[in-house]
Amino acid sequence: MNYLLLSLMGGFLALDGTSVGQFMVSRPLVAGIVAGWVVGDPALGLLIGGVLEVYFISMFPVGGAVFPEGGPATLVGVVAAAQLGGAPGLAVGVLMGLLWSRLSAWSIRLLRRINGRLAPDPTATGVTPRKVATAHLAGVGIDFVRGAILTFAGLVGGAWVASTLGPHWPLDRNTTLGLLAVGASVPAGAFVASLGGWRRRRLLLGMGFLGALALGWVL
Amino acid sequence: MSRLTFRTKLAVFLRAFLIQGSWNNRRMVGGGFGFALLPVLREVFRGQEATLNEAAQRHSEHFNSHPYMANLALGAVSRMEERGADPEEIRRFKIAVRGPLGSLGDALIWAGWRPAVVLAGLTLALLGAPPEWTVLFFLIVYNLGHLALRTWGFRTGLAQGSDVGGALRFLSIPRQADRISGIGVFLLAVVAGLVLGRGLTANLEMALWIGPAALGLWLGSRVGQKAFKPLVRGVAALMIVIFLAGWFG
């Protein structure tokens, strides 16, 4: 697997997260499936991306909040998972995705500090259009490099975790999925609470859950 | 006074996609706002270097907005600069709109449109759609809304200048955001139902996880977004303990 190309892909995913466009190519669902194609297993990418998507569902980047970055983290998780497959792959993929999302949040904080130093001071004299444009585009470039370095480090770290810890995962697939579903239920609860609460949304929640439960059973 | 050319307006619209490129805690999207507006300033203040520098400086001051909704302010300020509005009037306008453009965009997009379309994509995947269809569905539907909002904002700002408040009220964004959020909550319940229904069909032992999952839902609804950091730490620590238990066991 070409780590250089995957790292560049991580850089582009990081850009989409905040700096450029925000077309949501960097959402775990999309990044997971795309990474799955790259490693030759889109279904695995969908599984890891889908799980991470629910973990991040309640995080809204409102105001100046620092948020977990899903794109590079999901890419790292899927590539690590593909080295093992099965329940150990699922466990390693989600673990790397969660850890790298936290590391991404830390690197975003650092990026913002650097951007603050690069930006021309509006109260100082000598601010020109060229200085405004240069500082801004430098911020975009640094964000790309940040995403690429973060992804590269994650790919190396993920390969190590997959080869050392991965084979020792003792749980089967259903137990692993159950464990991850319990974890995902916490952000799901936070999501409902943020968007009106259980009491106000009870009809929608009841209809959706019971209807889908029956459909899931039939399918 | 000059009339903005199509090329200038297009340049501002395209640069707006990079508005968060130099986000920082002191000026937030101020640098991006100044960068996006430069084509207008260069056209309006052509041949007046000192005035152009002064305009670039004042538009790089602190500003914040949801990135998609910032187009409304960019369009309006472009029009105001074109008409030769007083710089102090423009500054007051930017201060007045930055709060509403941030909070309305956050409610409409980050808490409404994005999770609703993501959950619709997950629902499709759980119903058996191939991964490529899930990706295409999400990207196309999400970005139809995204690009429509950016285009509407820029055009409305350009057409109405500083009078954009009426357009915002006409859209009644808080009510629309609440409706979309309701759809998101419904789709979350659908995803949960499908996961459980399919899990139980595959293996009845999955029913054992219903109790802990219900507890997790309750906990999440009590703690809210603050639960994320401890959750990640807790899940990661638990998984590492399980790995180590497997290693030594």
Coordinates of C-alpha atoms in Angstrom, one line a residue:
Chain A
M1 CA 0.0 0.0 0.0
N2 CA 1.4 3.4 -0.9
Y3 CA 1.6 5.4 2.3
L4 CA 2.6 8.6 0.4
L5 CA -0.6 8.6 -1.8
L6 CA -2.7 7.7 1.2
S7 CA -1.1 10.6 3.2
L8 CA -1.9 13.0 0.4
M9 CA -5.5 11.8 0.4
G10 CA -5.5 12.4 4.2
G11 CA -4.3 16.0 3.5
F12 CA -7.2 16.6 1.0
L13 CA -9.7 15.1 3.6
A14 CA -8.3 17.5 6.2
L15 CA -8.8 20.4 3.9
D16 CA -12.4 19.5 3.2
G17 CA -13.1 19.4 7.0
T18 CA -12.6 23.1 7.5
S19 CA -10.4 25.0 5.1
V20 CA -11.7 24.3 1.6
G21 CA -15.3 23.8 0.5
Q22 CA -16.7 21.6 3.2
F23 CA -18.4 19.4 0.6
M24 CA -18.4 16.7 3.4
V25 CA -16.1 14.3 1.5
S26 CA -14.4 14.1 4.9
R27 CA -17.4 12.7 6.7
P28 CA -16.5 9.2 8.1
L29 CA -19.2 7.6 6.0
V30 CA -17.7 8.9 2.8
A31 CA -14.0 8.7 3.8
G32 CA -14.6 5.2 5.1
I33 CA -16.1 3.9 1.8
V34 CA -13.5 5.7 -0.3
A35 CA -10.7 4.3 1.9
G36 CA -12.4 0.9 1.6
W37 CA -12.2 1.1 -2.2
V38 CA -8.5 2.0 -2.0
V39 CA -7.8 -1.1 0.2
G40 CA -10.1 -3.2 -1.9
D41 CA -12.9 -3.7 0.6
P42 CA -15.6 -1.0 0.4
A43 CA -17.9 -3.0 2.7
L44 CA -15.3 -2.8 5.5
G45 CA -14.9 0.9 4.8
L46 CA -18.7 1.3 5.1
L47 CA -18.7 -0.6 8.4
I48 CA -15.9 1.4 10.0
G49 CA -17.1 4.7 8.6
G50 CA -20.7 4.0 9.6
V51 CA -19.7 3.2 13.2
L52 CA -17.4 6.3 13.5
E53 CA -20.2 8.4 11.9
V54 CA -22.6 7.5 14.7
Y55 CA -19.8 8.3 17.3
F56 CA -19.4 11.8 15.8
I57 CA -23.1 12.4 15.1
S58 CA -23.6 14.7 18.1
M59 CA -20.6 16.9 17.5
F60 CA -21.5 20.2 15.9
P61 CA -18.6 22.6 15.1
V62 CA -20.5 25.6 16.5
G63 CA -18.7 28.9 17.0
G64 CA -15.1 28.3 17.7
A65 CA -15.4 24.8 19.1
V66 CA -12.6 22.3 18.3
F67 CA -14.2 19.2 17.0
P68 CA -13.0 15.6 16.3
E69 CA -11.9 15.4 12.7
G70 CA -13.4 12.4 11.0
G71 CA -11.8 12.3 7.6
P72 CA -8.1 11.4 8.2
A73 CA -9.0 9.4 11.3
T74 CA -11.4 7.2 9.3
L75 CA -8.9 6.7 6.6
V76 CA -6.3 5.6 9.2
G77 CA -8.9 3.3 10.8
V78 CA -9.9 1.6 7.6
V79 CA -6.4 1.0 6.4
A80 CA -5.4 -0.6 9.8
A81 CA -8.6 -2.7 9.8
A82 CA -7.9 -4.0 6.3
Q83 CA -4.7 -5.6 7.5
L84 CA -6.6 -8.0 9.8
G85 CA -10.2 -8.3 8.7
G86 CA -12.9 -9.9 10.8
A87 CA -13.6 -8.9 14.4
P88 CA -9.9 -7.9 15.2
G89 CA -9.9 -5.7 12.1
L90 CA -13.1 -4.0 13.2
A91 CA -11.7 -3.4 16.7
V92 CA -8.4 -2.0 15.5
G93 CA -10.1 0.2 12.9
V94 CA -12.5 1.8 15.3
L95 CA -9.8 2.2 18.0
M96 CA -7.4 3.9 15.6
G97 CA -10.3 6.1 14.2
L98 CA -11.3 7.3 17.7
L99 CA -7.7 7.9 18.9
W100 CA -6.8 9.7 15.7
S101 CA -9.9 11.9 15.8
R102 CA -8.7 13.2 19.2
L103 CA -5.2 13.7 17.9
S104 CA -6.7 15.6 15.0
A105 CA -8.6 17.9 17.4
W106 CA -5.3 18.7 19.1
S107 CA -3.5 19.4 15.8
I108 CA -6.4 21.8 14.8
R109 CA -5.8 23.7 18.0
L110 CA -2.2 24.1 17.0
L111 CA -3.1 25.1 13.5
R112 CA -5.3 27.8 14.7
R113 CA -2.5 29.2 16.9
I114 CA -0.2 29.2 13.8
N115 CA -2.9 30.9 11.7
G116 CA -3.3 33.6 14.4
R117 CA 0.4 34.4 14.2
L118 CA 0.5 34.4 10.4
A119 CA -2.5 36.7 9.9
P120 CA -1.6 40.4 9.4
D121 CA -2.6 42.5 12.4
P122 CA -5.5 44.8 11.2
T123 CA -4.4 47.5 13.7
A124 CA -0.9 47.7 12.4
T125 CA 0.2 49.7 9.4
G126 CA 1.4 48.3 6.1
V127 CA -1.4 45.7 5.6
T128 CA -1.8 45.1 1.8
P129 CA -4.0 42.8 -0.3
R130 CA -1.0 40.7 -1.0
K131 CA -0.2 40.2 2.7
V132 CA -3.9 39.2 3.4
A133 CA -3.9 36.7 0.5
T134 CA -0.5 35.2 1.4
A135 CA -1.3 34.7 5.0
H136 CA -4.7 33.1 4.1
L137 CA -3.3 30.7 1.5
A138 CA -0.4 29.8 3.8
G139 CA -3.1 28.7 6.3
V140 CA -4.7 26.5 3.7
G141 CA -1.3 25.0 2.8
I142 CA -0.4 24.3 6.4
D143 CA -3.7 22.6 7.0
F144 CA -3.0 20.3 4.0
V145 CA 0.4 19.4 5.4
R146 CA -1.1 18.9 8.9
G147 CA -3.6 16.4 7.5
A148 CA -1.0 14.5 5.5
I149 CA 1.5 14.2 8.4
L150 CA -1.3 13.2 10.7
T151 CA -2.4 10.5 8.2
F152 CA 1.1 9.2 7.7
A153 CA 1.7 8.9 11.4
G154 CA -1.7 7.1 11.8
L155 CA -0.9 4.7 9.0
V156 CA 2.5 3.8 10.6
G157 CA 0.9 3.6 14.1
G158 CA -2.1 1.6 12.7
A159 CA 0.2 -0.9 11.0
W160 CA 2.0 -1.4 14.3
V161 CA -1.2 -1.8 16.4
A162 CA -2.6 -4.2 13.8
S163 CA 0.5 -6.4 13.8
T164 CA 1.2 -6.4 17.5
L165 CA -2.2 -6.1 19.4
G166 CA -4.6 -7.0 16.5
P167 CA -4.2 -10.8 16.5
H168 CA -4.9 -10.9 20.2
W169 CA -8.5 -9.5 20.1
P170 CA -10.4 -12.2 21.9
L171 CA -14.1 -11.3 21.1
D172 CA -16.1 -12.6 18.2
R173 CA -17.8 -10.3 15.6
N174 CA -21.2 -10.1 17.2
T175 CA -19.8 -9.3 20.7
T176 CA -17.5 -6.6 19.1
L177 CA -20.4 -5.1 17.3
G178 CA -22.6 -5.1 20.4
L179 CA -19.8 -3.4 22.4
L180 CA -19.4 -0.7 19.8
A181 CA -23.2 -0.3 19.5
V182 CA -23.4 0.4 23.3
G183 CA -20.6 3.0 22.9
A184 CA -22.4 4.6 20.0
S185 CA -25.7 4.8 22.0
V186 CA -24.1 7.6 24.1
P187 CA -23.6 10.1 21.3
A188 CA -27.0 9.0 19.9
G189 CA -28.6 10.0 23.2
A190 CA -26.7 13.3 23.2
F191 CA -27.9 13.9 19.6
V192 CA -31.6 13.5 20.5
A193 CA -31.1 15.7 23.6
S194 CA -29.5 18.5 21.5
L195 CA -32.3 18.4 18.9
G196 CA -35.5 18.8 21.0
G197 CA -35.2 16.0 23.6
W198 CA -37.0 12.7 24.1
R199 CA -40.3 14.1 25.2
R200 CA -40.8 16.5 22.3
R201 CA -39.6 14.0 19.7
R202 CA -41.2 10.9 21.2
L203 CA -43.6 10.3 18.3
L204 CA -40.9 10.5 15.6
L205 CA -38.6 8.4 17.7
G206 CA -41.2 5.7 18.4
M207 CA -42.5 5.6 14.8
G208 CA -39.0 5.4 13.3
F209 CA -37.7 2.9 15.8
L210 CA -40.6 0.4 15.8
G211 CA -41.1 0.7 12.0
A212 CA -37.4 0.1 11.3
L213 CA -37.2 -2.7 13.9
A214 CA -40.0 -4.6 12.1
L215 CA -38.4 -3.9 8.7
G216 CA -35.0 -5.0 9.9
W217 CA -36.6 -8.2 11.2
V218 CA -38.4 -8.9 7.9
L219 CA -35.4 -8.1 5.8
Chain B
M1 CA -18.7 54.3 -8.6
S2 CA -18.1 51.1 -10.6
R3 CA -20.4 48.2 -11.6
L4 CA -19.1 44.8 -10.5
T5 CA -18.3 42.6 -13.4
F6 CA -19.5 39.0 -13.6
R7 CA -15.9 37.8 -13.4
T8 CA -15.4 39.7 -10.2
K9 CA -18.6 38.3 -8.6
L10 CA -17.6 34.8 -9.7
A11 CA -14.1 35.2 -8.2
V12 CA -15.6 36.3 -4.8
F13 CA -18.1 33.4 -5.0
L14 CA -15.3 30.8 -5.6
R15 CA -13.0 32.3 -3.0
A16 CA -15.8 32.0 -0.5
F17 CA -15.2 28.2 -0.6
L18 CA -11.9 28.9 1.2
I19 CA -13.3 31.4 3.7
Q20 CA -12.2 29.2 6.7
G21 CA -8.7 28.7 5.4
S22 CA -6.9 30.8 8.0
W23 CA -9.4 30.3 10.9
N24 CA -7.9 31.5 14.1
N25 CA -9.2 32.3 17.6
R26 CA -8.5 36.1 17.4
R27 CA -10.1 37.0 14.0
M28 CA -12.0 33.7 13.3
V29 CA -12.9 33.9 9.6
G30 CA -11.8 37.6 9.3
G31 CA -8.8 36.8 7.2
G32 CA -10.9 34.6 4.9
F33 CA -13.5 37.3 4.5
G34 CA -10.8 39.8 3.5
F35 CA -9.3 37.3 1.1
A36 CA -12.7 36.5 -0.6
L37 CA -13.5 40.2 -1.0
L38 CA -10.2 41.2 -2.6
P39 CA -11.5 41.0 -6.2
V40 CA -14.3 43.5 -5.4
L41 CA -11.9 45.8 -3.5
R42 CA -9.4 45.7 -6.4
E43 CA -12.1 46.6 -8.9
V44 CA -13.8 49.3 -6.8
F45 CA -10.5 50.9 -5.7
R46 CA -8.5 50.4 -8.9
G47 CA -5.7 53.0 -9.1
Q48 CA -6.2 54.1 -5.5
E49 CA -3.5 52.0 -3.7
A50 CA -3.8 53.7 -0.3
T51 CA -7.6 53.3 -0.2
L52 CA -7.3 49.7 -1.4
N53 CA -4.8 48.8 1.4
E54 CA -7.0 50.5 4.0
A55 CA -10.0 48.5 2.7
A56 CA -8.1 45.2 2.7
Q57 CA -7.0 46.0 6.3
R58 CA -10.5 46.7 7.6
H59 CA -12.0 43.7 6.0
S60 CA -9.4 41.4 7.7
E61 CA -10.7 42.4 11.1
H62 CA -12.6 39.9 13.3
F63 CA -15.6 38.4 11.7
N64 CA -17.4 35.1 12.2
S65 CA -20.2 33.3 10.4
H66 CA -21.2 29.8 9.4
P67 CA -19.1 29.2 6.3
Y68 CA -22.1 28.7 3.9
M69 CA -24.0 31.7 5.3
A70 CA -21.0 34.0 5.0
N71 CA -21.9 34.3 1.3
L72 CA -24.9 36.5 2.3
A73 CA -22.5 38.9 4.1
L74 CA -20.0 38.7 1.3
G75 CA -22.7 39.6 -1.3
A76 CA -24.0 42.4 0.8
V77 CA -20.6 43.9 1.5
S78 CA -19.6 43.7 -2.1
R79 CA -22.7 45.7 -3.0
M80 CA -22.1 48.2 -0.3
E81 CA -18.5 48.7 -1.4
E82 CA -19.6 49.1 -5.0
R83 CA -22.1 51.8 -4.0
G84 CA -19.4 53.6 -2.0
A85 CA -20.9 53.1 1.4
D86 CA -19.2 54.7 4.4
P87 CA -16.6 52.2 5.9
E88 CA -18.1 52.7 9.4
E89 CA -21.6 51.7 8.1
I90 CA -20.0 48.6 6.6
R91 CA -18.3 47.8 9.8
R92 CA -21.5 48.2 11.8
F93 CA -23.3 45.9 9.2
K94 CA -20.7 43.2 9.6
I95 CA -20.9 43.4 13.4
A96 CA -24.7 43.2 13.2
V97 CA -24.9 40.1 10.9
R98 CA -22.1 38.0 12.2
G99 CA -24.1 36.6 15.2
P100 CA -27.2 35.7 13.3
L101 CA -25.3 34.2 10.3
G102 CA -23.4 32.0 12.7
S103 CA -26.2 30.7 14.8
L104 CA -28.7 30.3 12.0
G105 CA -26.2 28.4 9.9
D106 CA -25.2 26.2 12.8
A107 CA -28.8 25.3 13.5
L108 CA -29.7 24.8 9.8
I109 CA -26.7 22.9 8.6
W110 CA -24.5 21.5 11.3
A111 CA -27.4 20.4 13.6
G112 CA -30.0 19.9 10.8
W113 CA -29.1 19.2 7.2
R114 CA -25.8 17.4 7.7
P115 CA -26.9 14.8 10.3
A116 CA -30.2 14.3 8.5
V117 CA -28.5 13.5 5.2
V118 CA -25.8 11.4 6.8
L119 CA -28.4 9.3 8.6
A120 CA -30.4 8.9 5.4
G121 CA -27.2 7.6 3.8
L122 CA -26.7 5.2 6.7
T123 CA -30.3 4.1 6.4
L124 CA -29.8 3.3 2.7
A125 CA -26.7 1.3 3.5
L126 CA -28.5 -0.7 6.2
L127 CA -31.3 -1.4 3.7
G128 CA -28.7 -3.1 1.5
A129 CA -27.7 -0.3 -1.0
P130 CA -24.1 -0.8 -2.3
P131 CA -21.4 1.4 -0.8
E132 CA -21.0 3.5 -4.0
W133 CA -24.8 4.3 -4.0
T134 CA -24.6 5.4 -0.4
V135 CA -21.7 7.7 -1.1
L136 CA -23.3 9.2 -4.2
F137 CA -26.6 9.7 -2.5
F138 CA -25.0 11.5 0.5
L139 CA -22.7 13.7 -1.6
I140 CA -25.3 14.7 -4.2
V141 CA -28.2 15.4 -1.8
Y142 CA -26.0 17.1 0.8
N143 CA -24.3 19.3 -1.7
L144 CA -27.5 20.2 -3.5
G145 CA -28.6 21.9 -0.3
H146 CA -25.1 23.3 0.4
L147 CA -24.6 24.9 -3.0
A148 CA -28.2 26.2 -3.1
L149 CA -27.6 27.9 0.2
R150 CA -24.3 29.5 -0.9
T151 CA -25.7 30.6 -4.2
W152 CA -28.9 32.0 -2.6
G153 CA -26.9 33.8 0.0
F154 CA -24.5 35.5 -2.4
R155 CA -27.2 36.5 -4.9
T156 CA -29.5 37.8 -2.1
G157 CA -26.6 39.8 -0.6
L158 CA -25.7 41.3 -3.9
A159 CA -29.3 42.2 -4.7
Q160 CA -30.3 43.7 -1.3
G161 CA -27.1 45.1 0.1
S162 CA -27.4 45.9 3.8
D163 CA -31.2 45.1 3.7
V164 CA -30.6 41.3 3.9
G165 CA -32.5 41.0 7.2
G166 CA -35.8 40.8 5.4
A167 CA -34.6 37.9 3.3
L168 CA -33.5 36.0 6.4
R169 CA -36.8 36.6 8.1
F170 CA -38.7 35.5 5.0
L171 CA -36.9 32.2 5.0
S172 CA -37.8 31.6 8.7
I173 CA -34.6 29.6 9.2
P174 CA -35.2 28.5 12.8
R175 CA -38.5 26.9 11.9
Q176 CA -37.0 25.1 8.9
A177 CA -34.0 24.0 11.0
D178 CA -36.3 22.5 13.6
R179 CA -38.2 20.6 10.9
I180 CA -35.0 19.2 9.5
S181 CA -33.7 18.3 13.0
G182 CA -36.9 16.4 13.5
I183 CA -36.2 14.4 10.3
G184 CA -32.7 13.7 11.7
V185 CA -34.1 12.4 15.0
F186 CA -36.5 10.2 13.1
L187 CA -33.8 8.8 10.9
L188 CA -31.6 8.1 13.9
A189 CA -34.4 6.0 15.3
V190 CA -34.7 4.3 12.0
V191 CA -31.0 3.5 12.0
A192 CA -31.2 2.1 15.6
G193 CA -34.3 0.0 14.7
L194 CA -32.6 -1.4 11.6
V195 CA -29.4 -2.2 13.4
L196 CA -31.3 -4.0 16.2
G197 CA -33.8 -5.7 13.9
R198 CA -31.0 -7.1 11.6
G199 CA -28.8 -8.0 14.6
L200 CA -31.6 -9.9 16.3
T201 CA -32.4 -11.8 13.1
A202 CA -28.8 -12.8 12.8
N203 CA -28.3 -13.8 16.4
L204 CA -30.8 -13.6 19.2
E205 CA -28.0 -13.1 21.7
M206 CA -27.8 -9.5 20.5
A207 CA -30.8 -8.9 22.7
L208 CA -28.3 -8.9 25.6
W209 CA -27.0 -5.6 24.4
I210 CA -30.4 -3.8 24.5
G211 CA -30.1 -3.0 28.2
P212 CA -26.6 -1.5 28.1
A213 CA -27.5 0.4 24.9
A214 CA -30.6 1.9 26.6
L215 CA -28.4 3.0 29.5
G216 CA -26.0 4.6 27.1
L217 CA -28.8 6.5 25.4
W218 CA -30.0 7.8 28.8
L219 CA -26.5 8.8 29.8
G220 CA -25.9 10.6 26.5
S221 CA -29.1 12.5 26.8
R222 CA -28.2 13.6 30.3
V223 CA -24.6 14.6 29.6
G224 CA -25.0 15.9 26.0
Q225 CA -22.0 16.8 23.8
K226 CA -19.7 16.8 26.8
A227 CA -19.9 13.0 26.8
F228 CA -17.8 12.8 23.7
K229 CA -14.3 13.1 25.2
P230 CA -14.8 10.8 28.1
L231 CA -16.6 8.4 25.8
V232 CA -13.7 8.2 23.4
R233 CA -11.2 7.8 26.3
G234 CA -13.4 5.1 27.9
V235 CA -14.0 3.1 24.7
A236 CA -10.4 3.3 23.7
A237 CA -9.2 2.3 27.2
L238 CA -11.7 -0.6 27.3
M239 CA -10.6 -1.9 23.9
I240 CA -6.9 -1.7 24.9
V241 CA -7.7 -3.6 28.1
I242 CA -9.5 -6.3 26.0
F243 CA -6.5 -6.5 23.6
L244 CA -4.1 -6.9 26.5
A245 CA -6.4 -9.5 28.2
G246 CA -6.3 -11.4 24.9
W247 CA -2.6 -11.1 24.7
F248 CA -1.9 -12.3 28.3
G249 CA -4.9 -14.7 28.4

